[in-house]
Amino acid sequence: MNPIFCNFAAMRQKISHNIFSVLLAGLVLLSTVSFAVEKHFCGDILIDVAIFSPPDSCGTNISASLVTADKKTCCKDVVEILKGQDQLKKTSFEDLLLDQQIFLTTLCYAYINLFEGLPEQVIPHQDYSPPNLIADIHVRDQVFII
């Protein structure tokens, strides 16, 4: 098999693994986050929508003392709370059944022992020092690699 193809396949698998991991982390984050959406209406017209700050008013701020029982303000604020998941199930190893504990232990043991270390490579010329050159043989014999 072509070594370039093997390197490309391994690189593609590594990149897709990283992308998938980031997407799953984002999914977990988005499913557990809660936030409120605040809307300000003047009559039936939506004036402002805010998520992390209070919404802007339409400019008709009437104090509570001026509003009488007969006269009501036309503006209203609506708050919608989008609640995320807050009950995450945490399971320990002891909560598993005996068959599940045995399977998980066996799987971990087999996976750890699956990879064997490579033997240490012996390099026979590691401590070899080349002889001192008295003359450049290529120039002396006029042999050049073109």
C-alpha positions as YAML, in Angstrom:
chain: A
units: angstrom
residues:
- id: 1
  name: MET
  ca: [0.00, 0.00, 0.00]
- id: 2
  name: ASN
  ca: [1.20, 3.49, -0.79]
- id: 3
  name: PRO
  ca: [2.78, 5.16, 2.31]
- id: 4
  name: ILE
  ca: [1.46, 8.57, 1.25]
- id: 5
  name: PHE
  ca: [-2.09, 7.21, 1.22]
- id: 6
  name: CYS
  ca: [-1.59, 5.66, 4.68]
- id: 7
  name: ASN
  ca: [-0.32, 8.99, 6.07]
- id: 8
  name: PHE
  ca: [-3.24, 10.84, 4.48]
- id: 9
  name: ALA
  ca: [-5.77, 8.34, 5.89]
- id: 10
  name: ALA
  ca: [-4.26, 8.60, 9.38]
- id: 11
  name: MET
  ca: [-4.23, 12.39, 9.21]
- id: 12
  name: ARG
  ca: [-7.85, 12.47, 7.97]
- id: 13
  name: GLN
  ca: [-8.92, 10.13, 10.77]
- id: 14
  name: LYS
  ca: [-7.17, 12.30, 13.38]
- id: 15
  name: ILE
  ca: [-8.77, 15.49, 12.06]
- id: 16
  name: SER
  ca: [-12.25, 13.94, 11.94]
- id: 17
  name: HIS
  ca: [-11.75, 12.62, 15.49]
- id: 18
  name: ASN
  ca: [-10.86, 16.13, 16.72]
- id: 19
  name: ILE
  ca: [-13.84, 17.71, 14.94]
- id: 20
  name: PHE
  ca: [-16.22, 15.09, 16.35]
- id: 21
  name: SER
  ca: [-14.84, 15.63, 19.87]
- id: 22
  name: VAL
  ca: [-15.36, 19.39, 19.66]
- id: 23
  name: LEU
  ca: [-18.91, 18.93, 18.34]
- id: 24
  name: LEU
  ca: [-19.81, 16.56, 21.18]
- id: 25
  name: ALA
  ca: [-18.35, 18.93, 23.78]
- id: 26
  name: GLY
  ca: [-20.39, 21.78, 22.28]
- id: 27
  name: LEU
  ca: [-23.53, 19.63, 22.35]
- id: 28
  name: VAL
  ca: [-23.05, 18.85, 26.03]
- id: 29
  name: LEU
  ca: [-22.42, 22.52, 26.78]
- id: 30
  name: LEU
  ca: [-25.50, 23.71, 24.88]
- id: 31
  name: SER
  ca: [-27.75, 21.09, 26.48]
- id: 32
  name: THR
  ca: [-26.83, 22.12, 30.02]
- id: 33
  name: VAL
  ca: [-26.85, 25.94, 29.64]
- id: 34
  name: SER
  ca: [-29.89, 27.92, 30.81]
- id: 35
  name: PHE
  ca: [-30.65, 31.52, 29.84]
- id: 36
  name: ALA
  ca: [-33.52, 34.01, 29.75]
- id: 37
  name: VAL
  ca: [-34.83, 35.89, 26.73]
- id: 38
  name: GLU
  ca: [-36.41, 39.23, 27.65]
- id: 39
  name: LYS
  ca: [-38.78, 40.97, 25.21]
- id: 40
  name: HIS
  ca: [-40.23, 44.49, 25.44]
- id: 41
  name: PHE
  ca: [-43.54, 45.20, 23.71]
- id: 42
  name: CYS
  ca: [-45.28, 48.52, 23.18]
- id: 43
  name: GLY
  ca: [-48.84, 47.51, 22.39]
- id: 44
  name: ASP
  ca: [-48.48, 44.62, 19.95]
- id: 45
  name: ILE
  ca: [-45.19, 45.82, 18.47]
- id: 46
  name: LEU
  ca: [-41.97, 44.15, 19.55]
- id: 47
  name: ILE
  ca: [-39.45, 46.86, 20.42]
- id: 48
  name: ASP
  ca: [-36.40, 44.97, 21.75]
- id: 49
  name: VAL
  ca: [-35.19, 41.45, 22.50]
- id: 50
  name: ALA
  ca: [-32.31, 40.91, 24.92]
- id: 51
  name: ILE
  ca: [-30.58, 37.80, 26.17]
- id: 52
  name: PHE
  ca: [-27.85, 38.95, 28.56]
- id: 53
  name: SER
  ca: [-28.96, 42.53, 29.28]
- id: 54
  name: PRO
  ca: [-32.26, 44.25, 30.07]
- id: 55
  name: PRO
  ca: [-34.26, 45.19, 26.96]
- id: 56
  name: ASP
  ca: [-34.50, 48.80, 25.80]
- id: 57
  name: SER
  ca: [-37.80, 50.51, 26.48]
- id: 58
  name: CYS
  ca: [-39.81, 52.43, 23.93]
- id: 59
  name: GLY
  ca: [-39.27, 55.75, 25.71]
- id: 60
  name: THR
  ca: [-42.63, 55.98, 27.48]
- id: 61
  name: ASN
  ca: [-41.45, 55.40, 31.03]
- id: 62
  name: ILE
  ca: [-44.43, 56.14, 33.25]
- id: 63
  name: SER
  ca: [-43.75, 55.96, 36.95]
- id: 64
  name: ALA
  ca: [-45.96, 53.75, 39.10]
- id: 65
  name: SER
  ca: [-47.36, 56.75, 40.99]
- id: 66
  name: LEU
  ca: [-48.75, 58.29, 37.80]
- id: 67
  name: VAL
  ca: [-50.54, 55.16, 36.69]
- id: 68
  name: THR
  ca: [-54.02, 55.06, 38.10]
- id: 69
  name: ALA
  ca: [-56.41, 52.17, 38.32]
- id: 70
  name: ASP
  ca: [-58.33, 53.47, 35.32]
- id: 71
  name: LYS
  ca: [-55.32, 54.08, 33.11]
- id: 72
  name: LYS
  ca: [-52.95, 51.21, 32.25]
- id: 73
  name: THR
  ca: [-49.66, 51.44, 30.39]
- id: 74
  name: CYS
  ca: [-49.47, 49.91, 26.93]
- id: 75
  name: CYS
  ca: [-45.93, 48.60, 27.41]
- id: 76
  name: LYS
  ca: [-45.18, 45.17, 28.76]
- id: 77
  name: ASP
  ca: [-42.11, 43.02, 29.34]
- id: 78
  name: VAL
  ca: [-42.14, 39.30, 28.61]
- id: 79
  name: VAL
  ca: [-39.46, 36.99, 30.03]
- id: 80
  name: GLU
  ca: [-39.01, 33.51, 28.54]
- id: 81
  name: ILE
  ca: [-36.68, 31.21, 30.44]
- id: 82
  name: LEU
  ca: [-35.01, 28.50, 28.36]
- id: 83
  name: LYS
  ca: [-33.93, 25.97, 30.93]
- id: 84
  name: GLY
  ca: [-31.21, 23.48, 30.13]
- id: 85
  name: GLN
  ca: [-30.70, 20.05, 31.53]
- id: 86
  name: ASP
  ca: [-29.83, 20.22, 35.22]
- id: 87
  name: GLN
  ca: [-30.23, 16.61, 36.31]
- id: 88
  name: LEU
  ca: [-27.19, 14.76, 35.05]
- id: 89
  name: LYS
  ca: [-26.90, 11.13, 35.99]
- id: 90
  name: LYS
  ca: [-23.64, 10.27, 37.70]
- id: 91
  name: THR
  ca: [-22.82, 6.59, 37.94]
- id: 92
  name: SER
  ca: [-19.92, 5.06, 39.79]
- id: 93
  name: PHE
  ca: [-18.23, 1.73, 39.11]
- id: 94
  name: GLU
  ca: [-19.92, 0.20, 42.16]
- id: 95
  name: ASP
  ca: [-23.40, 1.00, 40.76]
- id: 96
  name: LEU
  ca: [-22.84, -1.35, 37.81]
- id: 97
  name: LEU
  ca: [-23.96, -4.97, 37.85]
- id: 98
  name: LEU
  ca: [-21.36, -7.67, 38.44]
- id: 99
  name: ASP
  ca: [-21.43, -8.77, 34.78]
- id: 100
  name: GLN
  ca: [-20.91, -5.18, 33.65]
- id: 101
  name: GLN
  ca: [-18.02, -4.70, 36.09]
- id: 102
  name: ILE
  ca: [-16.32, -7.87, 34.85]
- id: 103
  name: PHE
  ca: [-16.80, -6.86, 31.20]
- id: 104
  name: LEU
  ca: [-15.46, -3.34, 31.78]
- id: 105
  name: THR
  ca: [-12.45, -4.61, 33.74]
- id: 106
  name: THR
  ca: [-11.64, -7.19, 31.06]
- id: 107
  name: LEU
  ca: [-12.01, -4.64, 28.28]
- id: 108
  name: CYS
  ca: [-9.65, -2.18, 30.00]
- id: 109
  name: TYR
  ca: [-7.09, -4.92, 30.72]
- id: 110
  name: ALA
  ca: [-7.19, -6.18, 27.12]
- id: 111
  name: TYR
  ca: [-6.91, -2.65, 25.71]
- id: 112
  name: ILE
  ca: [-3.92, -1.76, 27.87]
- id: 113
  name: ASN
  ca: [-2.09, -4.97, 26.97]
- id: 114
  name: LEU
  ca: [-2.98, -4.66, 23.29]
- id: 115
  name: PHE
  ca: [-0.09, -2.34, 22.56]
- id: 116
  name: GLU
  ca: [3.38, -3.76, 22.94]
- id: 117
  name: GLY
  ca: [6.47, -1.62, 23.06]
- id: 118
  name: LEU
  ca: [8.91, -1.83, 20.20]
- id: 119
  name: PRO
  ca: [12.28, -3.40, 20.94]
- id: 120
  name: GLU
  ca: [15.12, -0.96, 21.33]
- id: 121
  name: GLN
  ca: [16.80, -0.47, 17.99]
- id: 122
  name: VAL
  ca: [20.48, -1.33, 17.83]
- id: 123
  name: ILE
  ca: [22.45, 1.13, 15.76]
- id: 124
  name: PRO
  ca: [25.80, -0.54, 14.97]
- id: 125
  name: HIS
  ca: [27.53, 2.60, 13.68]
- id: 126
  name: GLN
  ca: [26.47, 4.92, 16.49]
- id: 127
  name: ASP
  ca: [29.92, 5.19, 18.10]
- id: 128
  name: TYR
  ca: [31.84, 4.97, 14.80]
- id: 129
  name: SER
  ca: [33.86, 8.02, 13.88]
- id: 130
  name: PRO
  ca: [34.78, 8.37, 10.20]
- id: 131
  name: PRO
  ca: [38.43, 8.56, 9.20]
- id: 132
  name: ASN
  ca: [40.10, 11.90, 8.61]
- id: 133
  name: LEU
  ca: [40.09, 12.85, 4.93]
- id: 134
  name: ILE
  ca: [43.43, 13.89, 3.55]
- id: 135
  name: ALA
  ca: [42.13, 14.84, 0.11]
- id: 136
  name: ASP
  ca: [38.70, 15.29, -1.41]
- id: 137
  name: ILE
  ca: [38.38, 12.14, -3.52]
- id: 138
  name: HIS
  ca: [35.57, 13.51, -5.74]
- id: 139
  name: VAL
  ca: [37.59, 16.55, -6.76]
- id: 140
  name: ARG
  ca: [40.82, 14.55, -7.15]
- id: 141
  name: ASP
  ca: [39.20, 11.97, -9.45]
- id: 142
  name: GLN
  ca: [36.89, 14.59, -11.02]
- id: 143
  name: VAL
  ca: [33.76, 12.51, -10.37]
- id: 144
  name: PHE
  ca: [30.72, 14.69, -9.78]
- id: 145
  name: ILE
  ca: [27.12, 13.70, -9.22]
- id: 146
  name: ILE
  ca: [24.88, 15.79, -11.39]
...
